[in-house]
XYZ file of C-alpha atoms in Angstrom:
564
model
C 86.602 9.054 55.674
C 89.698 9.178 53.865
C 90.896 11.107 50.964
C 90.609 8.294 48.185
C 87.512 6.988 49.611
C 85.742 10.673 49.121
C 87.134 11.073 45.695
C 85.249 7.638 45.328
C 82.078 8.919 46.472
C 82.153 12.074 44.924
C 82.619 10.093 41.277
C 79.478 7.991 42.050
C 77.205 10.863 42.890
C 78.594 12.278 39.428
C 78.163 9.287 37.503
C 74.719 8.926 38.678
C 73.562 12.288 38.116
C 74.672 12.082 34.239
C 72.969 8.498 34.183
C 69.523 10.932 35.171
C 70.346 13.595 32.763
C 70.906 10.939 29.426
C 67.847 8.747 31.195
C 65.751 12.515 30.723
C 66.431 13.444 28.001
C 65.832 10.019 26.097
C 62.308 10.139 27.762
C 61.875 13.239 25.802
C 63.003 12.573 22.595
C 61.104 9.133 22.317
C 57.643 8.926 23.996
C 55.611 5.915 24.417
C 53.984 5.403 21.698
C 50.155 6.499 21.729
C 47.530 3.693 21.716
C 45.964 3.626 18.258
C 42.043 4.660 18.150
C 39.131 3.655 15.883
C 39.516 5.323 12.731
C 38.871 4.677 8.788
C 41.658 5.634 6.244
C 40.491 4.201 3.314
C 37.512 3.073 1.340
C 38.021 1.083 -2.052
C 36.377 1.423 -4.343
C 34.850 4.458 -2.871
C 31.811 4.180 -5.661
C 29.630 1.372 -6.612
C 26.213 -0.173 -7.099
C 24.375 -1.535 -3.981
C 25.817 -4.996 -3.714
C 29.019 -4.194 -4.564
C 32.258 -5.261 -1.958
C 33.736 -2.695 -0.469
C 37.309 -2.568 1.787
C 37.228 -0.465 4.723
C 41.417 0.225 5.841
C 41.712 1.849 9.334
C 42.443 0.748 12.588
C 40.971 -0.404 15.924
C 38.296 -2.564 14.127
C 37.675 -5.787 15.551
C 38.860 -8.759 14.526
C 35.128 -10.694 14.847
C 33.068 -9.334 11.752
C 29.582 -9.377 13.794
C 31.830 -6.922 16.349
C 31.974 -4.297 13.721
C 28.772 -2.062 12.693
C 28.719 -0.278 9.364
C 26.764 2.196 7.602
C 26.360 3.535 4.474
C 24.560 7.123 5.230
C 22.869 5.429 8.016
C 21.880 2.038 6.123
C 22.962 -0.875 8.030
C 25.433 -2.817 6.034
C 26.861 -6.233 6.187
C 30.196 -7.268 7.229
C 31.670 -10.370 5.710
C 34.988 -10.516 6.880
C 37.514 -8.841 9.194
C 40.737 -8.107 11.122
C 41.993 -5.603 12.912
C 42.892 -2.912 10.496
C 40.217 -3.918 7.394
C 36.937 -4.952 6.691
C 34.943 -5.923 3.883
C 31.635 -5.241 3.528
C 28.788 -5.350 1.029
C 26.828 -2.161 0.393
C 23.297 -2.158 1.260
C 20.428 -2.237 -1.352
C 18.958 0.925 0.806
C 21.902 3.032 0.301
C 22.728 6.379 -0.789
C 25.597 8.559 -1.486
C 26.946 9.803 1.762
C 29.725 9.152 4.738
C 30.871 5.634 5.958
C 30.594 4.749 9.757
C 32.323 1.715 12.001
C 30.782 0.986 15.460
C 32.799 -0.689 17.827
C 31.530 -0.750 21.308
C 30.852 2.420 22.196
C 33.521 4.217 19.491
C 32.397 5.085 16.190
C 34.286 5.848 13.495
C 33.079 8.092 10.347
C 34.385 8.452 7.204
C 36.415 11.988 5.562
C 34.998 10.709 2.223
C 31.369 9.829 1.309
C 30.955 6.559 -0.806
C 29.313 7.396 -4.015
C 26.006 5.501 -5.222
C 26.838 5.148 -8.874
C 23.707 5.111 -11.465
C 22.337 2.047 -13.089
C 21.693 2.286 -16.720
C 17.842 1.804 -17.359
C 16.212 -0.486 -20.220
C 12.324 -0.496 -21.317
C 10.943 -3.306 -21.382
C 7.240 -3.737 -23.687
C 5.558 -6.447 -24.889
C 6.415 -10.105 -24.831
C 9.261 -11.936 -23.666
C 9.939 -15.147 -26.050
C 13.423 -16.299 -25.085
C 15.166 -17.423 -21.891
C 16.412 -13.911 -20.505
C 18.395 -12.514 -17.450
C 18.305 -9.186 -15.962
C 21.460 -7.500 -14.527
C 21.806 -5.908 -11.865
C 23.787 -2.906 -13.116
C 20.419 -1.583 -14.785
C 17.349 -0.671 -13.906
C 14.539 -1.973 -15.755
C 11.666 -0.099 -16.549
C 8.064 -1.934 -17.441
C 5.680 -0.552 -19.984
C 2.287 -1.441 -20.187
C 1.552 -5.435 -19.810
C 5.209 -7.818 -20.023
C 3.917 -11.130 -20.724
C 6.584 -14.055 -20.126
C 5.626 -16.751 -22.600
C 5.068 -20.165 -21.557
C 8.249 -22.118 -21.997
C 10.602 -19.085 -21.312
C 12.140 -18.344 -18.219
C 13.253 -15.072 -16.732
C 16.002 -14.869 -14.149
C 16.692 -11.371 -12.150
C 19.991 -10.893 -10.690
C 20.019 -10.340 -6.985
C 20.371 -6.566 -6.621
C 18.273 -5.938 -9.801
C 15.768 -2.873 -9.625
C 12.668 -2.966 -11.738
C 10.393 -0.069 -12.018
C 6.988 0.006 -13.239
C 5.479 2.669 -15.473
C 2.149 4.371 -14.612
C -0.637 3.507 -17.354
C 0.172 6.737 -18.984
C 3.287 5.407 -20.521
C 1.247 2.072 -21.623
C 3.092 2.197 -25.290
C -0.487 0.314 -26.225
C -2.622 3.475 -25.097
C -4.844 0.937 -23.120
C -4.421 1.826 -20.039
C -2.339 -0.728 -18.779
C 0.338 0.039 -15.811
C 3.693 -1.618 -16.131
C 2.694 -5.413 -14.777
C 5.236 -8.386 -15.108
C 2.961 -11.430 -15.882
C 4.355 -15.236 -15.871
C 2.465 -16.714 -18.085
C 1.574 -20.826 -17.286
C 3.974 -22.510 -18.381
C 6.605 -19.891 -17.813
C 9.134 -19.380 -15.142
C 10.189 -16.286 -13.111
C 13.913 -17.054 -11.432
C 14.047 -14.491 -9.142
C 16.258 -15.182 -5.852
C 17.059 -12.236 -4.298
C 19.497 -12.753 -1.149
C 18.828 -10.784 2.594
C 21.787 -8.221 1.777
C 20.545 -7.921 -2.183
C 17.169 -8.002 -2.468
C 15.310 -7.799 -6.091
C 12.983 -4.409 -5.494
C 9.586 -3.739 -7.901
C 9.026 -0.146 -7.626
C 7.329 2.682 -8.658
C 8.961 4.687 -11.823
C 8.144 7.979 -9.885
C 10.767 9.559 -7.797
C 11.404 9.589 -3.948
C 8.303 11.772 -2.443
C 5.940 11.428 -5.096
C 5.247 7.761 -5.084
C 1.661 6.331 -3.847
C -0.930 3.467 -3.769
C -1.211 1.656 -7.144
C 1.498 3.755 -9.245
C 1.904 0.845 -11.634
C 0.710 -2.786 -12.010
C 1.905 -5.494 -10.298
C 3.997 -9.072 -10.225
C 1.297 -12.042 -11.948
C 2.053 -15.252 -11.489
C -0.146 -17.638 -13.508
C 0.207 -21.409 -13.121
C -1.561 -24.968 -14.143
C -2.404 -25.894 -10.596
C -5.881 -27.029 -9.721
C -8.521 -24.479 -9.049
C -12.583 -24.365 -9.502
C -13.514 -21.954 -11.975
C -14.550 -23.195 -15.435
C -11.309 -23.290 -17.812
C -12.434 -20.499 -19.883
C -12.259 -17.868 -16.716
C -9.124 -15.214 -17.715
C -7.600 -13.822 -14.362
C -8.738 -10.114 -13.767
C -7.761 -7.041 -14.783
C -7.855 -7.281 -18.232
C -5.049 -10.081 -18.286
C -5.125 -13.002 -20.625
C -5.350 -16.234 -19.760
C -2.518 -17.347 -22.032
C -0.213 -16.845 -25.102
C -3.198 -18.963 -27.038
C -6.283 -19.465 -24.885
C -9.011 -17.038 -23.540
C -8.719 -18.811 -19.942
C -6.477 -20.559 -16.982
C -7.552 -23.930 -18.304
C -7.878 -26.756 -16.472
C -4.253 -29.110 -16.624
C -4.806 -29.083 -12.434
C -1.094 -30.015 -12.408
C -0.820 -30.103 -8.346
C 3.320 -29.294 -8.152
C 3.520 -27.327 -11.315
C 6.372 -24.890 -10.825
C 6.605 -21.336 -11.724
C 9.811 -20.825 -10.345
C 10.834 -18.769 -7.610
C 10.768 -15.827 -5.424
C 12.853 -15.016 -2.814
C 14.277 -11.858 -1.249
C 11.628 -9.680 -3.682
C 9.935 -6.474 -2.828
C 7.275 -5.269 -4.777
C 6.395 -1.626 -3.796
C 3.918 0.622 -4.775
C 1.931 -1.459 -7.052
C -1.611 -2.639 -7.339
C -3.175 -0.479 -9.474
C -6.800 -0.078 -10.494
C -7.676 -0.383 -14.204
C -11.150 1.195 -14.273
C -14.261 1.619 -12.360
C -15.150 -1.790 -12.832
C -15.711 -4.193 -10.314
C -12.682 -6.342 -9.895
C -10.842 -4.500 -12.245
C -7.714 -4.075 -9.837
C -4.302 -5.782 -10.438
C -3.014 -6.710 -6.793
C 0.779 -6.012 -5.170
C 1.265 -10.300 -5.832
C -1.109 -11.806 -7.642
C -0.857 -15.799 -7.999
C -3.571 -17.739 -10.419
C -3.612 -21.587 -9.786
C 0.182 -21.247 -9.095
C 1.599 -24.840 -8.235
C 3.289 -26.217 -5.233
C 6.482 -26.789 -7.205
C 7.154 -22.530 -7.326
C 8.798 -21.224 -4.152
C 8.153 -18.176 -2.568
C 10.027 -16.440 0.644
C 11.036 -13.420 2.076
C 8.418 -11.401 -0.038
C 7.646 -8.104 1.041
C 4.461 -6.264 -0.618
C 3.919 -2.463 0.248
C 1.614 0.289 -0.302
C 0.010 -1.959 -2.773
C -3.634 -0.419 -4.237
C -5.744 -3.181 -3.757
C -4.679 -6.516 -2.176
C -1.320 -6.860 -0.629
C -1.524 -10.818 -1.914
C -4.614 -12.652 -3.509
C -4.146 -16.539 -4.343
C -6.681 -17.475 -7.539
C -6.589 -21.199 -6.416
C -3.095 -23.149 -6.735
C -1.363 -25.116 -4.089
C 1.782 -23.170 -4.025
C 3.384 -22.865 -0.297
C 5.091 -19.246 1.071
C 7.392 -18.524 4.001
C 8.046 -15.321 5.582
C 5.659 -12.360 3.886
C 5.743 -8.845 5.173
C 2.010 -6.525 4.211
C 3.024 -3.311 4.585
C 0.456 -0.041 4.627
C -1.963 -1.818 2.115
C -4.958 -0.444 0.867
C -7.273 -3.591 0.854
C -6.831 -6.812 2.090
C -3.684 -8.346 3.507
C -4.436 -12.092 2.404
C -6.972 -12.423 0.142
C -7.837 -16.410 -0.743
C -10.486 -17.937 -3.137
C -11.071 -19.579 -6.190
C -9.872 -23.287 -4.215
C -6.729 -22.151 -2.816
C -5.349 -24.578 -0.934
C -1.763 -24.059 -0.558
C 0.263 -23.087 3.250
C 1.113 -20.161 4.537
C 4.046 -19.442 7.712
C 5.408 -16.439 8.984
C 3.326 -13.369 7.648
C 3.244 -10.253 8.860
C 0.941 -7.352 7.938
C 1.519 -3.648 9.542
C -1.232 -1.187 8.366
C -1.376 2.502 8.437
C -5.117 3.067 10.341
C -5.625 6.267 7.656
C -5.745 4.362 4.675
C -8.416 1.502 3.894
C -10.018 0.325 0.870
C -14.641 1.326 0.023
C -15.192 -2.390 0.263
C -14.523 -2.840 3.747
C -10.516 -3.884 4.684
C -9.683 -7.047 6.138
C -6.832 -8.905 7.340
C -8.080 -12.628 6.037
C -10.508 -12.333 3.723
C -11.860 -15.703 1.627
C -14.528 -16.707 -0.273
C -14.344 -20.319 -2.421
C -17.347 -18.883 -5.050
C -18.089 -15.671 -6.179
C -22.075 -16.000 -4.890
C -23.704 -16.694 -7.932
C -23.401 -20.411 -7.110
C -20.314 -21.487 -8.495
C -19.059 -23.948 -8.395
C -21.297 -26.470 -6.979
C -21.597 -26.149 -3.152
C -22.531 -30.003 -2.411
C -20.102 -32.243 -4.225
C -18.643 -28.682 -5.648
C -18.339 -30.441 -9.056
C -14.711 -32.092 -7.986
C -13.302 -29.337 -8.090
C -11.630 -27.649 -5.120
C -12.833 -25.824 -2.216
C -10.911 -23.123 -0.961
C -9.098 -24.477 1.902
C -5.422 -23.086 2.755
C -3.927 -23.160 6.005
C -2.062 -20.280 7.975
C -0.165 -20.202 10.551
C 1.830 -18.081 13.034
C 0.570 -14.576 11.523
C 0.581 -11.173 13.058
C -1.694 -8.607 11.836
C -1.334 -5.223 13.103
C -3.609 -2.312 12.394
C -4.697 -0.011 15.583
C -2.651 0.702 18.833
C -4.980 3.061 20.029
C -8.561 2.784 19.797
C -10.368 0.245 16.423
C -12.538 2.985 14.481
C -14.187 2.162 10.939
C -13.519 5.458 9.892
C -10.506 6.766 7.645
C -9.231 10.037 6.734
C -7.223 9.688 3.914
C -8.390 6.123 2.248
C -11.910 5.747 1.039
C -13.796 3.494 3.090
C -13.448 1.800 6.190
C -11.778 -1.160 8.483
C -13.701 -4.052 8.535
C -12.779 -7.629 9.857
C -9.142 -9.121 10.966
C -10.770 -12.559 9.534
C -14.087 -12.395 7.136
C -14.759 -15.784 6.323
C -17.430 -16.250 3.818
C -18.961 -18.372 0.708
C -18.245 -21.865 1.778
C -14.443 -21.240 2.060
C -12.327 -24.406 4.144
C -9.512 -21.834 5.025
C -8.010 -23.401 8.681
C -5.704 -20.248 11.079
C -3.342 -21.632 13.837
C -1.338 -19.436 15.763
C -1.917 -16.069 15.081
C -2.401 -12.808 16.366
C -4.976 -10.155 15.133
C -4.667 -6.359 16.675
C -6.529 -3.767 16.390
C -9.732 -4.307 14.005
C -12.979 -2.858 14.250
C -14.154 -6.507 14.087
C -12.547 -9.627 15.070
C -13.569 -12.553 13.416
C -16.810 -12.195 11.187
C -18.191 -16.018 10.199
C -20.490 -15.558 6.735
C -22.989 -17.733 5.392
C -24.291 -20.830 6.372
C -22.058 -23.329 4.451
C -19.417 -21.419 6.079
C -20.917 -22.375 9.401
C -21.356 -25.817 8.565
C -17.771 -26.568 7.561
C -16.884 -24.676 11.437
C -18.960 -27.630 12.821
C -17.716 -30.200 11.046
C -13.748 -28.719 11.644
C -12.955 -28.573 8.012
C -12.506 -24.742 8.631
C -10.240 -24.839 11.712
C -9.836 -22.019 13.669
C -6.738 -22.411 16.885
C -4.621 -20.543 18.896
C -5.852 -17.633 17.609
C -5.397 -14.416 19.803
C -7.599 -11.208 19.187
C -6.812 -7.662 20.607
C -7.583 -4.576 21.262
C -10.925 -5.500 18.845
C -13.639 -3.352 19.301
C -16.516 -6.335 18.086
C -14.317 -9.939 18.695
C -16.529 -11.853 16.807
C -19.693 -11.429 15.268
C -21.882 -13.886 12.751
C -23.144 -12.160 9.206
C -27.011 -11.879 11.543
C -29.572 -11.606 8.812
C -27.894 -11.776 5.443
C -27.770 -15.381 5.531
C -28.257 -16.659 9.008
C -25.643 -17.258 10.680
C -26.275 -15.756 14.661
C -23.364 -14.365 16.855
C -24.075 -16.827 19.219
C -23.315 -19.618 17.063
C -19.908 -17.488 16.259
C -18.916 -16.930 19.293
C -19.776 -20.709 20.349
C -17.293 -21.830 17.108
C -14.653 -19.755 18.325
C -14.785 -19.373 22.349
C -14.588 -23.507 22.697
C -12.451 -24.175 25.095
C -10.729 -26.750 22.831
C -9.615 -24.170 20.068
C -7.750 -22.004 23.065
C -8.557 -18.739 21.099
C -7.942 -15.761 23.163
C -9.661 -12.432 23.337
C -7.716 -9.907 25.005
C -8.957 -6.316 25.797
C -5.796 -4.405 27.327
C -3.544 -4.008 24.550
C -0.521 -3.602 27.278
C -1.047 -7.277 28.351
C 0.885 -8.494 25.204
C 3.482 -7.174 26.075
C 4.629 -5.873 22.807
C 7.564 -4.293 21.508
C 7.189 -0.418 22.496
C 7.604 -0.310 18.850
C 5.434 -2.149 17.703
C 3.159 0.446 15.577
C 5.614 2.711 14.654
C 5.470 3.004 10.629
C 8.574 4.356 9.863
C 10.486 2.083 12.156
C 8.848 -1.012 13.264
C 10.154 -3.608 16.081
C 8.167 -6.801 16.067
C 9.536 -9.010 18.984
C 7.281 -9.156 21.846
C 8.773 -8.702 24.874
C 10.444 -10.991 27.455
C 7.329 -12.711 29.447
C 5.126 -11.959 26.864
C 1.827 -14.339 26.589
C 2.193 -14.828 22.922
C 5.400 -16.146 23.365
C 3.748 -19.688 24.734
C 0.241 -21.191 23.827
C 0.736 -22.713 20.307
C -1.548 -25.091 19.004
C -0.342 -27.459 16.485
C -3.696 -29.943 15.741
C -5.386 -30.643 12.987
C -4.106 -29.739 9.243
C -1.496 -27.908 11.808
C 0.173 -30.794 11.817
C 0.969 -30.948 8.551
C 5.161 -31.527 8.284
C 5.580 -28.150 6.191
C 4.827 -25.799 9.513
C 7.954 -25.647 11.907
C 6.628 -26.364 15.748
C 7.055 -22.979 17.438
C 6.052 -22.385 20.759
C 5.099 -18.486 19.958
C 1.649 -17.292 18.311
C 2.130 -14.682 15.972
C 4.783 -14.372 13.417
C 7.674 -13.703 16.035
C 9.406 -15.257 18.831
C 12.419 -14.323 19.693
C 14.115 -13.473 16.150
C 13.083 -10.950 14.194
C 13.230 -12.225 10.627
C 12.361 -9.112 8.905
C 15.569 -7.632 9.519
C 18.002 -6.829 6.884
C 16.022 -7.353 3.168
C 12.791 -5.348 3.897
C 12.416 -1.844 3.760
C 9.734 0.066 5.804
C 10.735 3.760 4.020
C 10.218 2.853 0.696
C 8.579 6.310 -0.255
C 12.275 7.922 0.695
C 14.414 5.215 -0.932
C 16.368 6.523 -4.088
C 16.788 3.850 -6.120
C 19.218 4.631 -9.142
């Protein structure tokens, strides 16, 4: 190698070695930036009402709102729109002051600052409402004593709206009377509630201290048809109207009463005396017309009934019984209305003295009213059901309570001549199945007035039984009505062969969808008045396939909810 050649060689190896040291130290002073994690920076406001909107700022959310989970202090929230680095979302009616969490995947994201539940201002309400009036959401409104709506006059409730109801104590009447909203005929309640603002009835008392039959109740009165003389006043001391003793007789078929949907009515049904039906029920509808709608209704820890019809034809979708005292669905008086997608959950400790029951109807009150051959032309009781779960026992049926005052009794006592017809439903967990009463009960079984399909009892300790002496009906000719072949009722004596949802019993967190290959998924029977164009066609029995519409608007901790 020659001289200018190595002077060459000896300048490249230079020249390359700098190009490593700048190429080094540039590394150094700028790294790579770091990939950005799931966080929250921001919430605005960072106080509010339930209902209110809320912006979440941060980043690593994802851009598909049903990707991103938030809570508020562990209440499920919704999210109604998103990217990236926000989301808004609309605070749940369940929740309280605390920290702010995303979910993506398997990151979560919490909050440095909690979001504030503000407070509601709160308004009495006494007496008689005699104008058109709306209640806010942004107060709470407290019922004293018997609020009568006046026929003619409509109320409308904001979704969101809280109304609490006063224990008899604070009657401003000294009568006795717990805070009860009654719709009086010819008045209208406008209450639709939505799945992510539900309107809540609750108990004045504070989280903790609430219980069975703290205050009155929701009334619904009505000019539907029904087959009591037009003098009869509803019961528990409620009057019939502004300017008669009684529900009359008008026997307007679609009368409307207005509407009630997304509504929770907690802690009511409370009992006015000793005397015999006395009791003011969690929803209590007299000869309410078919012209009123009523969905996503949720009735819990109510003192007597969760839900008694008084005649009417009004129709219901989607009702949740939760921890009742008495009866779940109490019918009479000519009922004959529709009923889909119910749901009652019991707590085995508490049951009413009379004897609880899941179904329970009657058409007269067994002194021979009305009429039971032509029945006068007035109505018999005669509603249909369908796709119902009742759920009361997991373990083993017992007609013994410890904390209630009487016993379990019957998932279906049908007595007194009633019509009622039950498609697609499943009864769990009863001391008695199905208990068939009286001998014009019977007869209307023959004739298939009272229809009885698809019907799945378990875990029943007696599946069906007649009433033996009392009036003659034999459990042979019981168990002949229901075990036809044609009726494909079901008794079923291993629980586990449902196949239900391993949560299925659990009171303070309840999962209702049975599981994959379960028998209730398949078997529906749609004959008879099942027909009928109001029921939708599923496939399941029981009130759940393979959504779980409970999910979002009902509340199965209402004793710990802090509503403010």
């Amino acid at each position: 190698m020659n001289l200018l050649k190595h002077k060459h060689y000896l300048l490249l190896l230079m020249l390359l070695g700098v190009f490593a040291m700048v190429t080094s130290c540039k590394n150094d002073d700028e790294p790579t930036p770091a990939e950005p994690v799931l966080a929250i920076t921001t919430l605005t406001p960072a106080t509010g009402l339930p209902g209110t909107k809320v912006v979440i700022t941060g980043t690593k959310f994802d851009a598909t709102a049903a990707n991103n989970k938030v809570k508020f202090n562990n209440v499920d929230a919704t999210v109604t729109a998103a990217t990236t680095t926000a989301l808004e979302v609309t605070v749940p009616a369940n929740a309280t002051t605390g920290k702010v969490t995303v979910t993506v995947g398997s990151s979560t994201a919490t909050s440095a600052q909690d979001f504030t539940i503000s407070s509601r201002a709160t308004q009495d309400v006494v007496g008689e409402i005699t104008a058109n009036t709306t209640w806010t959401k942004d107060k709470v409104y407290i019922l004293k004593g018997f609020v009568y709506v006046n026929s003619g006059v409509t109320l409308t409730i904001q979704p969101g709206t809280i109304i609490k109801g006063a224990p008899k104590e604070q009657d401003p009447l000294a009568s006795g009377q717990g805070g009860t909203l009654i719709i009086e005929a010819g008045a209208k309640i406008s209450a639709a509630g939505t799945a992510t603002e539900p309107i809540v009835f609750t108990s004045l008392k504070d989280a903790g201290s609430r219980s069975y039959g703290d205050w009155g109740g929701v009334v619904l009165i009505g000019k539907a048809p029904h087959n009591r003389p037009g003098a009869t006043a509803p019961e528990g001391g409620i009057r019939g109207g502004k300017d008669k003793a009684g529900l009359g007789t008008a026997g307007i078929a679609d009368d409307n009463s207005g509407t009630l949907q997304y509504v929770r009515i907690e802690f009511a049904g409370i009992a006015l005396s000793n005397t015999a039906n006395s009791e003011i029920n969690g929803l209590t509808l007299y000869a309410v017309g078919s012209g009123t709608t009523i969905d996503h209704v949720q009735v819990s820890y109510s003192g007597d009934d969760s839900y008694e019809w008084f005649g009417g034809t009004v129709n219901a979708k989607y009702l949740v019984a939760y921890r009742g005292f008495d009866d779940d669905w109490d019918t009479d008086w000519g009922f004959t209305g529709k009923v889909q997608y119910a749901l009652s959950l019991r707590d085995p400790e508490y049951s009413d003295q009379s004897g609880s029951n899941g179904f329970e109807s009657d058409n007269f009150n067994g002194n021979g009213e009305p009429a039971t051959g032509p029945n006068a032309g007035m109505p018999l009781t005669a509603p249909v059901f369908a796709n119902v779960s009742n759920f009361v026992f997991g373990g083993t049926p017992n007609t013994n309570t410890n904390s209630g005052s009487g016993p379990y009794q019957s998932a279906m006592h049908l007595r007194r001549n009633t019509d009622i017809s039950i498609y697609n439903t499943l009864l769990v967990g009863y001391p008695e199945g199905f208990r068939l009463d009286g001998a014009n009960t019977l007869a209307h079984a023959t004739a298939g007035t009272l229809d009885l399909k698809g019907i799945v009892l378990a875990n029943v300790t007696t599946p069906v039984r007649g009433d033996r002496a009392a009036t003659g009906v034999s459990d042979e000719q019981a168990t002949a009505y229901f075990g036809a072949a044609a009726r494909k009722n079901t008794i079923v004596t291993t629980l586990a062969d449902l196949m239900l949802n391993a949560n299925n019993f659990n009171l303070a967190g309840p999962s209702f969808l049975p599981q994959t290959g379960s028998p209730v998924l398949t078997g529906a029977v749609w004959e008879g008045k099942g027909a009928d164009a109001f029921f939708t066609k599923e496939t399941f029995r029981g009130a759940f396939g393979t959504t779980d519409w409970t999910q979002g608007w009902t509340n199965f901790d209402p004793q710990n909810t802090q509503y403010k």
